[in-house]
PDB file of C-alpha atoms (C1' of nucleotides) in Angstrom:
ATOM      1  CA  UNK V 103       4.856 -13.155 -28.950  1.00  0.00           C
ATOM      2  CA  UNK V 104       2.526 -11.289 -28.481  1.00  0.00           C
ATOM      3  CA  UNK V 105       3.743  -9.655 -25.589  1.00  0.00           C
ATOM      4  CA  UNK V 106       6.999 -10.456 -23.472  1.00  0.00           C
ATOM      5  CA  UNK V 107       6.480 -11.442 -20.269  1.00  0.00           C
ATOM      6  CA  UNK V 108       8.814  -9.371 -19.182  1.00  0.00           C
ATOM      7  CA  UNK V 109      10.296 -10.374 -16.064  1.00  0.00           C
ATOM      8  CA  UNK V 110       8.131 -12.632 -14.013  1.00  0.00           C
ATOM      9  CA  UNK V 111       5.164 -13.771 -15.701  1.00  0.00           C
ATOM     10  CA  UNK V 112       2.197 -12.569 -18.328  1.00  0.00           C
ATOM     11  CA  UNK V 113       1.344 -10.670 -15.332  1.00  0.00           C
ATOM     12  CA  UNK V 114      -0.386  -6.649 -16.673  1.00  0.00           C
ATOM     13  CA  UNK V 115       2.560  -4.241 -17.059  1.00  0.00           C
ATOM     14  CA  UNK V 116       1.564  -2.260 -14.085  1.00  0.00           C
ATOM     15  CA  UNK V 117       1.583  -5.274 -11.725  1.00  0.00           C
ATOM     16  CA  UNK V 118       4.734  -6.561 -13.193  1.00  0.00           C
ATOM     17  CA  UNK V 119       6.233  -2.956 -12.627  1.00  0.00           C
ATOM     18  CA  UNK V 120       5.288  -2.718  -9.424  1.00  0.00           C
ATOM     19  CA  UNK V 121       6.883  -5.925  -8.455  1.00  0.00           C
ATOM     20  CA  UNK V 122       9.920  -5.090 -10.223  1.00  0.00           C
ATOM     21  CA  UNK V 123       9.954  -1.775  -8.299  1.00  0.00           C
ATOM     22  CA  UNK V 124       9.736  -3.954  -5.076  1.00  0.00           C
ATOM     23  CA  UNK V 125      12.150  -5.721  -6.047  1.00  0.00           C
ATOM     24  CA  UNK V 126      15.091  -2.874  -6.426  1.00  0.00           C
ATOM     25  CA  UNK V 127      14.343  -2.356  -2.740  1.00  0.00           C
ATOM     26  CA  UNK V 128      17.512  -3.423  -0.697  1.00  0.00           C
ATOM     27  CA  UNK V 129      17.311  -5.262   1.984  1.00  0.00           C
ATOM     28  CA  UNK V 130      16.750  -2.957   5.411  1.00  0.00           C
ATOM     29  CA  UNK V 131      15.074  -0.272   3.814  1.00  0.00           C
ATOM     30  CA  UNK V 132      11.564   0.273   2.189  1.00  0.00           C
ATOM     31  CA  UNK V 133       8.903   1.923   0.252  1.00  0.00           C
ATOM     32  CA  UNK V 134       5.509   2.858   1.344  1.00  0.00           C
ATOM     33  CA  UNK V 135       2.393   2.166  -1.072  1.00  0.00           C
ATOM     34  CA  UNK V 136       2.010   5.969  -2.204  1.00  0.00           C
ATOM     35  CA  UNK V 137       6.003   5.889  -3.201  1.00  0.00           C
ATOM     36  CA  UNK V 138       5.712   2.969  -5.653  1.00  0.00           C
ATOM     37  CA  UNK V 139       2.866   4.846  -7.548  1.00  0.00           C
ATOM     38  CA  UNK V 140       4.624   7.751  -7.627  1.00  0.00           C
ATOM     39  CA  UNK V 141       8.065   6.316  -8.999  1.00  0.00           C
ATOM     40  CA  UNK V 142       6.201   4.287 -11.820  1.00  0.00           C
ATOM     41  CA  UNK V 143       3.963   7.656 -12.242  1.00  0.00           C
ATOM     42  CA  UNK V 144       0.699   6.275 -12.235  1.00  0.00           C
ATOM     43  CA  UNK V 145      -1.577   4.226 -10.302  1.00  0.00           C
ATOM     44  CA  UNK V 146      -2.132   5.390  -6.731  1.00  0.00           C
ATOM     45  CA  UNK V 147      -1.731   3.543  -3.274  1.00  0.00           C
ATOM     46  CA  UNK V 148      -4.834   1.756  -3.916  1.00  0.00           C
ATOM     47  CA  UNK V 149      -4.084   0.051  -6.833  1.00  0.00           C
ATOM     48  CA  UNK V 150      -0.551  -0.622  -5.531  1.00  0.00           C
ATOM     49  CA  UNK V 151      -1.953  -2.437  -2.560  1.00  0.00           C
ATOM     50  CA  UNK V 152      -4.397  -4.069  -4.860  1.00  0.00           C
ATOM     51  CA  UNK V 153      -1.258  -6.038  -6.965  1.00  0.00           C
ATOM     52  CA  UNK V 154       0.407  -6.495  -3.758  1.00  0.00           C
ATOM     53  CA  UNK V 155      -2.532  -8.266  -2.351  1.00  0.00           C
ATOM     54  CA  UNK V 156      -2.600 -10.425  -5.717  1.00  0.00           C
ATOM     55  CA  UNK V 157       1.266 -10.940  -6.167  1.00  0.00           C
ATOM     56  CA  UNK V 158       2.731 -10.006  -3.409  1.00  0.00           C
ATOM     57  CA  UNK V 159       4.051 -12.859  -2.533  1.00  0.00           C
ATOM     58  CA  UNK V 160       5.964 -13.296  -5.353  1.00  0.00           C
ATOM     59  CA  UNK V 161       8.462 -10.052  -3.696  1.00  0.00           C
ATOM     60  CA  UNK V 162       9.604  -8.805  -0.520  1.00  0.00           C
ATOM     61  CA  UNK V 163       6.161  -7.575   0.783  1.00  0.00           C
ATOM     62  CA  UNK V 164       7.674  -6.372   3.926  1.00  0.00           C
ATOM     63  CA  UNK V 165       9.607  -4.314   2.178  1.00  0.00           C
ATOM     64  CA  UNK V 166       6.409  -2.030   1.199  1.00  0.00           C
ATOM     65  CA  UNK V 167       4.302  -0.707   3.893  1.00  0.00           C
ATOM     66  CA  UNK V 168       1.757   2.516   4.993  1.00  0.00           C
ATOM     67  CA  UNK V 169       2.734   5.830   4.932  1.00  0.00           C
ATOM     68  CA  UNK V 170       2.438   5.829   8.672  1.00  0.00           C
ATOM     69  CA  UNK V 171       5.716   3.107   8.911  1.00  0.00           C
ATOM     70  CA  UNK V 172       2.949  -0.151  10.273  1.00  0.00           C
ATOM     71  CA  UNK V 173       3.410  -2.910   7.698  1.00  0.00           C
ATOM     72  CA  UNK V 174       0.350  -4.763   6.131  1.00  0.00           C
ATOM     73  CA  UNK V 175      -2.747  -5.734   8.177  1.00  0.00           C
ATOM     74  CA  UNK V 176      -2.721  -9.556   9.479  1.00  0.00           C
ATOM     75  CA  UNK V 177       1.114  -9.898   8.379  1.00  0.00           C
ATOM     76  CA  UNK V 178       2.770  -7.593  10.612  1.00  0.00           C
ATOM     77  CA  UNK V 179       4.458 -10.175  12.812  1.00  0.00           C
ATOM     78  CA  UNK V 180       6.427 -11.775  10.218  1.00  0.00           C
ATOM     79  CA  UNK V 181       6.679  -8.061   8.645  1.00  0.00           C
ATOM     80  CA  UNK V 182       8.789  -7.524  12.093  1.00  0.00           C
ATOM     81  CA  UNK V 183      10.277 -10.570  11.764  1.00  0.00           C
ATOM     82  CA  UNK V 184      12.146 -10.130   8.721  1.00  0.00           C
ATOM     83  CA  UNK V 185      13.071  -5.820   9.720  1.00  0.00           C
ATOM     84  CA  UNK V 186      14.870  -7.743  12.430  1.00  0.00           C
ATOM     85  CA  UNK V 187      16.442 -10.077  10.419  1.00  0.00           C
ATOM     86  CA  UNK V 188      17.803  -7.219   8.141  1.00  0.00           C
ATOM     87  CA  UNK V 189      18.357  -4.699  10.583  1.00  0.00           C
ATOM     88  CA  UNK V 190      15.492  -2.145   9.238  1.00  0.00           C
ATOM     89  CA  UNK V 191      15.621   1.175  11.499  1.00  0.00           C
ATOM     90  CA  UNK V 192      12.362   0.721  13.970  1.00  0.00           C
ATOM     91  CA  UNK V 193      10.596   3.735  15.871  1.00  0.00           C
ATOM     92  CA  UNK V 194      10.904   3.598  19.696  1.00  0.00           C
ATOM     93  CA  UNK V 195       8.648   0.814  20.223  1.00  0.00           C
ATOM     94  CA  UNK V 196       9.461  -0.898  17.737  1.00  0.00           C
ATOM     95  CA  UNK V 197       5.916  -1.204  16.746  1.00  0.00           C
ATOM     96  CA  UNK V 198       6.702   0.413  13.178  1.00  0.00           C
ATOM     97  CA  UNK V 199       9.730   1.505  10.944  1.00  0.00           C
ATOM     98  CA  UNK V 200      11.289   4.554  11.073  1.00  0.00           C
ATOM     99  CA  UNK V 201      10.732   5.992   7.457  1.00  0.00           C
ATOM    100  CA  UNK V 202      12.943   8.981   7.758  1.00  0.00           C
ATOM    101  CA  UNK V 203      15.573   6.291   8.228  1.00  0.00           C
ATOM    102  CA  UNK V 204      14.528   3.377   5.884  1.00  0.00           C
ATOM    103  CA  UNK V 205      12.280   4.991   3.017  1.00  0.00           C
ATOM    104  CA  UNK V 206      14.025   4.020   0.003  1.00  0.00           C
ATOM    105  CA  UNK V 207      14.129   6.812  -2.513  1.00  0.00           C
ATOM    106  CA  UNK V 208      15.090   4.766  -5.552  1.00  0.00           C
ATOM    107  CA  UNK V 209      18.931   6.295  -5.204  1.00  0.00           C
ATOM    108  CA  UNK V 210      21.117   3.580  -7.111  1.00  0.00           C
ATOM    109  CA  UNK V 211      23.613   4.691  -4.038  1.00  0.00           C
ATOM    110  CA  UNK V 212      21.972   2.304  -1.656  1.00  0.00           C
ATOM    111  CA  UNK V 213      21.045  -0.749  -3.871  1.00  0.00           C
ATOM    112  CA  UNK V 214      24.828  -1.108  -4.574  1.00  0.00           C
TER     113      UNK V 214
ATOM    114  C1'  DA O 121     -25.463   1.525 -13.939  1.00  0.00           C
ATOM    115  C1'  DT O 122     -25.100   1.771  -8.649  1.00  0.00           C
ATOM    116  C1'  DA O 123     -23.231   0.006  -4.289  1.00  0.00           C
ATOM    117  C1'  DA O 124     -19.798  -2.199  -1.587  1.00  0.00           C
ATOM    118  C1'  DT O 125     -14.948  -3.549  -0.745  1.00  0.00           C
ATOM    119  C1'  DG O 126      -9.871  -3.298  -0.177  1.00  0.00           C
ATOM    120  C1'  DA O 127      -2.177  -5.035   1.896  1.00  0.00           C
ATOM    121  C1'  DC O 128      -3.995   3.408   1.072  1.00  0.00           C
ATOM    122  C1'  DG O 129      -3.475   8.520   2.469  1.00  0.00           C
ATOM    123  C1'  DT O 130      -4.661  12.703   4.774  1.00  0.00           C
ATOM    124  C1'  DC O 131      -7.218  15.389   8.194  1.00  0.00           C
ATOM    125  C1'  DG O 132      -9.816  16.342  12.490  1.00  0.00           C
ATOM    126  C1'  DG O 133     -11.018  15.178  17.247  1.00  0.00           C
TER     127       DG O 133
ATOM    128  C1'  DT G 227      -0.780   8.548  20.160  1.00  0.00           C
ATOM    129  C1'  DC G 228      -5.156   6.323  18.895  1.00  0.00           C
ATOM    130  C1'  DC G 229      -9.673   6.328  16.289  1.00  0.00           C
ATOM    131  C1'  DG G 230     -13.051   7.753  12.920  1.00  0.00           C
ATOM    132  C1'  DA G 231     -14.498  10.043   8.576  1.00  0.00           C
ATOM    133  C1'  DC G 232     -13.718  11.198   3.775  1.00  0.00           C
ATOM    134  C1'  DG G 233     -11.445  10.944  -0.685  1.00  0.00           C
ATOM    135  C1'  DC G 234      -9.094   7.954  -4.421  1.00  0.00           C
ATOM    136  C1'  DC G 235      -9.018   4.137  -7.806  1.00  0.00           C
ATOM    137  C1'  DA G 236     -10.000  -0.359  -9.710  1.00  0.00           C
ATOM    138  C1'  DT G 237     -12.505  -4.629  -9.136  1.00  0.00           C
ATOM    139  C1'  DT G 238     -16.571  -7.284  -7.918  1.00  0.00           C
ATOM    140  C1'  DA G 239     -21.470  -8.071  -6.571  1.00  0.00           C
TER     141       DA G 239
END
DNA sequence: ATAATGACGTCGG
DNA sequence: TCCGACGCCATTA
């Protein structure tokens, strides 16, 4: 027993959250770093980034990016890659996502 | 115990 | 809009 690997492995609980989080994220929308602390209520961005660093490839880790709508440093071509593959709302440009169109808010509304 | 680093965020120029 | 500085938080040297 001692503990139950809940969900993907004997990862810590916040990593494991996070991921999960990450996870619930539909397919042409997203979260930025700051969002996933806040939903789980603890962490910060940091320590977000930090897991998805560590893990991240265990998730959609386009689907979490900065505040500012650029996707993670040294991935963003396959980041823009897969927004065109799922139709994510881009800024004109294109060079980042539009978050007042694709920011996720955790609303069961859009995972169904 | 202190300093440096990193898939961050916000502010000022 | 782009770039730099500072603050946050946990890990690593």
């Amino acid at each position: 027993m001692t503990d139950r690997p809940d969900d993907a492995t004997d990862l810590p609980r916040f990593a494991a959250q996070v991921l999960d989080v990450v996870d619930l994220v539909p397919p042409g929308q997203v979260v930025t770093y700051g969002d996933v602390a806040e939903y789980l209520g603890e962490g910060g961005p940091r320590r977000v980034g930090r897991v998805m660093s560590q893990h991240g490839g265990a998730v959609a880790w386009w689907r979490v990016l900065r505040a500012d709508g650029t996707p993670a440093p040294g991935l963003e071509s396959r980041a823009f890659a897969e927004y065109r593959r799922e139709g994510t709302p881009l800024r004109p440009g294109g060079r980042r996502v539009d978050l007042s169109r694709a920011r996720w808010t955790g609303d069961p509304a859009g995972s169904a």
